């Protein structure tokens, strides 16, 4: 199951990546469900407008005010800091093959098409995947087990 957050929407000044958004909505976490061992006061997501609970999204604001159309996450193992990069990262962050680009095919979740292998075993081929940086869960339909 998927966790959820319910709360009032508040508007405040947001400073992120050198860009100041004078009025950005965010959800104050009044009630959470199925989010054990996760503690936070609010949610400021990177959703597309179709999934936004606050109206104009942070990404819309960053694009309009700072021309930021690209972002990426560098996710590290436990104990090492992960990083959100607004704009294109420097090439030094990638190995010799460079980054892998996959276009978004559904602008609700960050949905893309790809394949999944575990070791040498191909589990799913030419399937749709949805990325959510708010979770580290990987879920597959039961038919793949």
PDB file of N, CA, C and O in Angstrom, residues 14-65:
ATOM      1  N   UNK A  14       9.611  30.625  -0.762  1.00  0.00           N
ATOM      2  CA  UNK A  14      10.498  29.477  -0.906  1.00  0.00           C
ATOM      3  C   UNK A  14      11.764  29.911  -1.621  1.00  0.00           C
ATOM      4  O   UNK A  14      11.708  30.552  -2.668  1.00  0.00           O
ATOM      5  N   UNK A  15      12.892  29.588  -1.034  1.00  0.00           N
ATOM      6  CA  UNK A  15      14.186  29.837  -1.664  1.00  0.00           C
ATOM      7  C   UNK A  15      14.822  28.478  -1.925  1.00  0.00           C
ATOM      8  O   UNK A  15      15.083  27.717  -0.998  1.00  0.00           O
ATOM      9  N   UNK A  16      15.041  28.181  -3.193  1.00  0.00           N
ATOM     10  CA  UNK A  16      15.613  26.883  -3.566  1.00  0.00           C
ATOM     11  C   UNK A  16      16.529  27.067  -4.769  1.00  0.00           C
ATOM     12  O   UNK A  16      16.138  27.678  -5.763  1.00  0.00           O
ATOM     13  N   UNK A  17      17.736  26.576  -4.655  1.00  0.00           N
ATOM     14  CA  UNK A  17      18.689  26.651  -5.755  1.00  0.00           C
ATOM     15  C   UNK A  17      18.959  28.055  -6.249  1.00  0.00           C
ATOM     16  O   UNK A  17      19.170  28.269  -7.430  1.00  0.00           O
ATOM     17  N   UNK A  18      18.932  29.039  -5.349  1.00  0.00           N
ATOM     18  CA  UNK A  18      19.184  30.420  -5.737  1.00  0.00           C
ATOM     19  C   UNK A  18      17.976  31.136  -6.324  1.00  0.00           C
ATOM     20  O   UNK A  18      18.044  32.301  -6.676  1.00  0.00           O
ATOM     21  N   UNK A  19      16.865  30.432  -6.447  1.00  0.00           N
ATOM     22  CA  UNK A  19      15.637  31.029  -6.968  1.00  0.00           C
ATOM     23  C   UNK A  19      14.681  31.281  -5.808  1.00  0.00           C
ATOM     24  O   UNK A  19      14.493  30.414  -4.955  1.00  0.00           O
ATOM     25  N   UNK A  20      14.110  32.474  -5.771  1.00  0.00           N
ATOM     26  CA  UNK A  20      13.143  32.795  -4.721  1.00  0.00           C
ATOM     27  C   UNK A  20      11.748  32.805  -5.329  1.00  0.00           C
ATOM     28  O   UNK A  20      11.491  33.529  -6.301  1.00  0.00           O
ATOM     29  N   UNK A  21      10.885  31.992  -4.790  1.00  0.00           N
ATOM     30  CA  UNK A  21       9.487  31.951  -5.200  1.00  0.00           C
ATOM     31  C   UNK A  21       8.700  32.648  -4.095  1.00  0.00           C
ATOM     32  O   UNK A  21       8.609  32.130  -2.980  1.00  0.00           O
ATOM     33  N   UNK A  22       8.144  33.835  -4.361  1.00  0.00           N
ATOM     34  CA  UNK A  22       7.527  34.617  -3.293  1.00  0.00           C
ATOM     35  C   UNK A  22       6.289  33.967  -2.668  1.00  0.00           C
ATOM     36  O   UNK A  22       6.028  34.152  -1.491  1.00  0.00           O
ATOM     37  N   UNK A  23       5.528  33.201  -3.438  1.00  0.00           N
ATOM     38  CA  UNK A  23       4.321  32.586  -2.910  1.00  0.00           C
ATOM     39  C   UNK A  23       4.192  31.170  -3.453  1.00  0.00           C
ATOM     40  O   UNK A  23       3.695  30.963  -4.555  1.00  0.00           O
ATOM     41  N   UNK A  24       4.632  30.195  -2.669  1.00  0.00           N
ATOM     42  CA  UNK A  24       4.552  28.796  -3.075  1.00  0.00           C
ATOM     43  C   UNK A  24       3.697  28.033  -2.080  1.00  0.00           C
ATOM     44  O   UNK A  24       3.911  28.106  -0.874  1.00  0.00           O
ATOM     45  N   UNK A  25       2.737  27.267  -2.591  1.00  0.00           N
ATOM     46  CA  UNK A  25       1.900  26.445  -1.733  1.00  0.00           C
ATOM     47  C   UNK A  25       2.604  25.164  -1.329  1.00  0.00           C
ATOM     48  O   UNK A  25       3.397  24.615  -2.090  1.00  0.00           O
ATOM     49  N   UNK A  26       2.323  24.707  -0.118  1.00  0.00           N
ATOM     50  CA  UNK A  26       2.815  23.413   0.357  1.00  0.00           C
ATOM     51  C   UNK A  26       1.803  22.853   1.333  1.00  0.00           C
ATOM     52  O   UNK A  26       0.988  23.578   1.895  1.00  0.00           O
ATOM     53  N   UNK A  27       1.828  21.544   1.509  1.00  0.00           N
ATOM     54  CA  UNK A  27       0.888  20.871   2.399  1.00  0.00           C
ATOM     55  C   UNK A  27       1.530  20.708   3.770  1.00  0.00           C
ATOM     56  O   UNK A  27       2.615  20.155   3.892  1.00  0.00           O
ATOM     57  N   UNK A  28       0.859  21.197   4.793  1.00  0.00           N
ATOM     58  CA  UNK A  28       1.302  20.991   6.178  1.00  0.00           C
ATOM     59  C   UNK A  28       0.755  19.633   6.608  1.00  0.00           C
ATOM     60  O   UNK A  28      -0.451  19.383   6.539  1.00  0.00           O
ATOM     61  N   UNK A  29       1.636  18.734   7.006  1.00  0.00           N
ATOM     62  CA  UNK A  29       1.247  17.352   7.307  1.00  0.00           C
ATOM     63  C   UNK A  29       0.459  17.280   8.608  1.00  0.00           C
ATOM     64  O   UNK A  29       1.014  17.182   9.686  1.00  0.00           O
ATOM     65  N   UNK A  30      -0.869  17.335   8.495  1.00  0.00           N
ATOM     66  CA  UNK A  30      -1.727  17.239   9.669  1.00  0.00           C
ATOM     67  C   UNK A  30      -1.986  15.805  10.075  1.00  0.00           C
ATOM     68  O   UNK A  30      -2.069  15.469  11.250  1.00  0.00           O
ATOM     69  N   UNK A  31      -2.101  14.915   9.067  1.00  0.00           N
ATOM     70  CA  UNK A  31      -2.384  13.507   9.313  1.00  0.00           C
ATOM     71  C   UNK A  31      -1.611  12.672   8.304  1.00  0.00           C
ATOM     72  O   UNK A  31      -1.653  12.954   7.107  1.00  0.00           O
ATOM     73  N   UNK A  32      -0.887  11.677   8.779  1.00  0.00           N
ATOM     74  CA  UNK A  32      -0.177  10.768   7.884  1.00  0.00           C
ATOM     75  C   UNK A  32      -0.667   9.352   8.122  1.00  0.00           C
ATOM     76  O   UNK A  32      -1.079   9.007   9.225  1.00  0.00           O
ATOM     77  N   UNK A  33      -0.629   8.550   7.074  1.00  0.00           N
ATOM     78  CA  UNK A  33      -1.047   7.155   7.175  1.00  0.00           C
ATOM     79  C   UNK A  33      -0.038   6.275   6.452  1.00  0.00           C
ATOM     80  O   UNK A  33       0.423   6.614   5.363  1.00  0.00           O
ATOM     81  N   UNK A  34       0.311   5.172   7.065  1.00  0.00           N
ATOM     82  CA  UNK A  34       1.213   4.172   6.481  1.00  0.00           C
ATOM     83  C   UNK A  34       2.567   4.748   6.084  1.00  0.00           C
ATOM     84  O   UNK A  34       3.117   4.412   5.045  1.00  0.00           O
ATOM     85  N   UNK A  35       3.094   5.604   6.923  1.00  0.00           N
ATOM     86  CA  UNK A  35       4.423   6.181   6.704  1.00  0.00           C
ATOM     87  C   UNK A  35       5.278   5.964   7.955  1.00  0.00           C
ATOM     88  O   UNK A  35       5.870   6.893   8.486  1.00  0.00           O
ATOM     89  N   UNK A  36       5.333   4.730   8.406  1.00  0.00           N
ATOM     90  CA  UNK A  36       6.061   4.407   9.621  1.00  0.00           C
ATOM     91  C   UNK A  36       7.525   4.838   9.510  1.00  0.00           C
ATOM     92  O   UNK A  36       8.141   4.725   8.461  1.00  0.00           O
ATOM     93  N   UNK A  37       8.039   5.332  10.613  1.00  0.00           N
ATOM     94  CA  UNK A  37       9.443   5.727  10.734  1.00  0.00           C
ATOM     95  C   UNK A  37       9.844   6.857   9.797  1.00  0.00           C
ATOM     96  O   UNK A  37      11.007   7.017   9.458  1.00  0.00           O
ATOM     97  N   UNK A  38       8.884   7.631   9.340  1.00  0.00           N
ATOM     98  CA  UNK A  38       9.169   8.804   8.525  1.00  0.00           C
ATOM     99  C   UNK A  38       8.561   9.999   9.242  1.00  0.00           C
ATOM    100  O   UNK A  38       7.370  10.017   9.519  1.00  0.00           O
ATOM    101  N   UNK A  39       9.380  10.982   9.522  1.00  0.00           N
ATOM    102  CA  UNK A  39       8.925  12.127  10.297  1.00  0.00           C
ATOM    103  C   UNK A  39       9.170  13.399   9.505  1.00  0.00           C
ATOM    104  O   UNK A  39      10.288  13.664   9.072  1.00  0.00           O
ATOM    105  N   UNK A  40       8.131  14.173   9.300  1.00  0.00           N
ATOM    106  CA  UNK A  40       8.241  15.421   8.577  1.00  0.00           C
ATOM    107  C   UNK A  40       7.056  16.296   8.937  1.00  0.00           C
ATOM    108  O   UNK A  40       6.050  15.819   9.468  1.00  0.00           O
ATOM    109  N   UNK A  41       7.170  17.573   8.625  1.00  0.00           N
ATOM    110  CA  UNK A  41       6.117  18.537   8.948  1.00  0.00           C
ATOM    111  C   UNK A  41       5.272  18.914   7.750  1.00  0.00           C
ATOM    112  O   UNK A  41       4.165  19.422   7.903  1.00  0.00           O
ATOM    113  N   UNK A  42       5.804  18.710   6.562  1.00  0.00           N
ATOM    114  CA  UNK A  42       5.062  19.109   5.375  1.00  0.00           C
ATOM    115  C   UNK A  42       5.583  18.420   4.144  1.00  0.00           C
ATOM    116  O   UNK A  42       6.549  17.663   4.192  1.00  0.00           O
ATOM    117  N   UNK A  43       4.914  18.664   3.032  1.00  0.00           N
ATOM    118  CA  UNK A  43       5.275  18.046   1.764  1.00  0.00           C
ATOM    119  C   UNK A  43       5.433  19.143   0.725  1.00  0.00           C
ATOM    120  O   UNK A  43       4.544  19.979   0.544  1.00  0.00           O
ATOM    121  N   UNK A  44       6.553  19.147   0.077  1.00  0.00           N
ATOM    122  CA  UNK A  44       6.814  20.056  -1.028  1.00  0.00           C
ATOM    123  C   UNK A  44       7.281  19.169  -2.171  1.00  0.00           C
ATOM    124  O   UNK A  44       8.446  18.825  -2.272  1.00  0.00           O
ATOM    125  N   UNK A  45       6.346  18.722  -3.000  1.00  0.00           N
ATOM    126  CA  UNK A  45       6.650  17.719  -4.004  1.00  0.00           C
ATOM    127  C   UNK A  45       7.124  18.296  -5.318  1.00  0.00           C
ATOM    128  O   UNK A  45       7.057  19.501  -5.567  1.00  0.00           O
ATOM    129  N   UNK A  46       7.615  17.417  -6.161  1.00  0.00           N
ATOM    130  CA  UNK A  46       8.059  17.759  -7.506  1.00  0.00           C
ATOM    131  C   UNK A  46       7.120  17.136  -8.532  1.00  0.00           C
ATOM    132  O   UNK A  46       7.532  16.649  -9.569  1.00  0.00           O
ATOM    133  N   UNK A  47       5.827  17.156  -8.212  1.00  0.00           N
ATOM    134  CA  UNK A  47       4.825  16.535  -9.064  1.00  0.00           C
ATOM    135  C   UNK A  47       4.501  17.396 -10.277  1.00  0.00           C
ATOM    136  O   UNK A  47       4.748  18.596 -10.298  1.00  0.00           O
ATOM    137  N   UNK A  48       3.913  16.741 -11.252  1.00  0.00           N
ATOM    138  CA  UNK A  48       3.323  17.457 -12.379  1.00  0.00           C
ATOM    139  C   UNK A  48       2.028  18.108 -11.893  1.00  0.00           C
ATOM    140  O   UNK A  48       1.438  17.678 -10.891  1.00  0.00           O
ATOM    141  N   UNK A  49       1.537  19.118 -12.592  1.00  0.00           N
ATOM    142  CA  UNK A  49       0.303  19.780 -12.170  1.00  0.00           C
ATOM    143  C   UNK A  49      -0.883  18.829 -11.972  1.00  0.00           C
ATOM    144  O   UNK A  49      -1.720  19.063 -11.110  1.00  0.00           O
ATOM    145  N   UNK A  50      -0.948  17.739 -12.726  1.00  0.00           N
ATOM    146  CA  UNK A  50      -2.072  16.795 -12.600  1.00  0.00           C
ATOM    147  C   UNK A  50      -2.156  16.175 -11.204  1.00  0.00           C
ATOM    148  O   UNK A  50      -3.230  15.763 -10.775  1.00  0.00           O
ATOM    149  N   UNK A  51      -1.046  16.083 -10.478  1.00  0.00           N
ATOM    150  CA  UNK A  51      -1.035  15.480  -9.148  1.00  0.00           C
ATOM    151  C   UNK A  51      -0.858  16.499  -8.031  1.00  0.00           C
ATOM    152  O   UNK A  51      -0.792  16.131  -6.868  1.00  0.00           O
ATOM    153  N   UNK A  52      -0.792  17.755  -8.371  1.00  0.00           N
ATOM    154  CA  UNK A  52      -0.536  18.783  -7.372  1.00  0.00           C
ATOM    155  C   UNK A  52      -1.744  18.994  -6.471  1.00  0.00           C
ATOM    156  O   UNK A  52      -2.886  19.002  -6.926  1.00  0.00           O
ATOM    157  N   UNK A  53      -1.479  19.167  -5.189  1.00  0.00           N
ATOM    158  CA  UNK A  53      -2.525  19.491  -4.223  1.00  0.00           C
ATOM    159  C   UNK A  53      -2.545  20.983  -3.904  1.00  0.00           C
ATOM    160  O   UNK A  53      -3.358  21.434  -3.120  1.00  0.00           O
ATOM    161  N   UNK A  54      -1.620  21.720  -4.507  1.00  0.00           N
ATOM    162  CA  UNK A  54      -1.462  23.131  -4.136  1.00  0.00           C
ATOM    163  C   UNK A  54      -1.695  24.100  -5.282  1.00  0.00           C
ATOM    164  O   UNK A  54      -1.532  25.300  -5.105  1.00  0.00           O
ATOM    165  N   UNK A  55      -2.039  23.621  -6.459  1.00  0.00           N
ATOM    166  CA  UNK A  55      -2.207  24.526  -7.602  1.00  0.00           C
ATOM    167  C   UNK A  55      -0.943  24.578  -8.426  1.00  0.00           C
ATOM    168  O   UNK A  55      -0.540  23.590  -9.011  1.00  0.00           O
ATOM    169  N   UNK A  56      -0.280  25.703  -8.451  1.00  0.00           N
ATOM    170  CA  UNK A  56       0.940  25.864  -9.240  1.00  0.00           C
ATOM    171  C   UNK A  56       2.086  25.130  -8.549  1.00  0.00           C
ATOM    172  O   UNK A  56       2.356  25.344  -7.374  1.00  0.00           O
ATOM    173  N   UNK A  57       2.765  24.274  -9.279  1.00  0.00           N
ATOM    174  CA  UNK A  57       3.816  23.439  -8.688  1.00  0.00           C
ATOM    175  C   UNK A  57       5.144  24.164  -8.577  1.00  0.00           C
ATOM    176  O   UNK A  57       5.379  25.181  -9.243  1.00  0.00           O
ATOM    177  N   UNK A  58       6.016  23.620  -7.758  1.00  0.00           N
ATOM    178  CA  UNK A  58       7.379  24.147  -7.619  1.00  0.00           C
ATOM    179  C   UNK A  58       8.084  24.112  -8.972  1.00  0.00           C
ATOM    180  O   UNK A  58       8.763  25.067  -9.354  1.00  0.00           O
ATOM    181  N   UNK A  59       7.908  23.027  -9.717  1.00  0.00           N
ATOM    182  CA  UNK A  59       8.575  22.920 -11.019  1.00  0.00           C
ATOM    183  C   UNK A  59       8.074  23.980 -11.989  1.00  0.00           C
ATOM    184  O   UNK A  59       8.850  24.552 -12.756  1.00  0.00           O
ATOM    185  N   UNK A  60       6.783  24.258 -11.971  1.00  0.00           N
ATOM    186  CA  UNK A  60       6.235  25.319 -12.820  1.00  0.00           C
ATOM    187  C   UNK A  60       6.858  26.658 -12.447  1.00  0.00           C
ATOM    188  O   UNK A  60       7.267  27.435 -13.318  1.00  0.00           O
ATOM    189  N   UNK A  61       6.949  26.926 -11.158  1.00  0.00           N
ATOM    190  CA  UNK A  61       7.536  28.181 -10.672  1.00  0.00           C
ATOM    191  C   UNK A  61       9.019  28.287 -11.041  1.00  0.00           C
ATOM    192  O   UNK A  61       9.484  29.339 -11.477  1.00  0.00           O
ATOM    193  N   UNK A  62       9.767  27.197 -10.859  1.00  0.00           N
ATOM    194  CA  UNK A  62      11.197  27.222 -11.189  1.00  0.00           C
ATOM    195  C   UNK A  62      11.413  27.452 -12.682  1.00  0.00           C
ATOM    196  O   UNK A  62      12.332  28.161 -13.088  1.00  0.00           O
ATOM    197  N   UNK A  63      10.587  26.837 -13.508  1.00  0.00           N
ATOM    198  CA  UNK A  63      10.693  27.035 -14.949  1.00  0.00           C
ATOM    199  C   UNK A  63      10.385  28.467 -15.352  1.00  0.00           C
ATOM    200  O   UNK A  63      11.110  29.076 -16.138  1.00  0.00           O
ATOM    201  N   UNK A  64       9.308  29.009 -14.794  1.00  0.00           N
ATOM    202  CA  UNK A  64       8.885  30.360 -15.151  1.00  0.00           C
ATOM    203  C   UNK A  64       9.826  31.432 -14.618  1.00  0.00           C
ATOM    204  O   UNK A  64      10.120  32.409 -15.308  1.00  0.00           O
ATOM    205  N   UNK A  65      10.317  31.264 -13.393  1.00  0.00           N
ATOM    206  CA  UNK A  65      11.093  32.328 -12.761  1.00  0.00           C
ATOM    207  C   UNK A  65      12.595  32.198 -12.954  1.00  0.00           C
ATOM    208  O   UNK A  65      13.306  33.194 -12.932  1.00  0.00           O
TER     209      UNK A  65
END
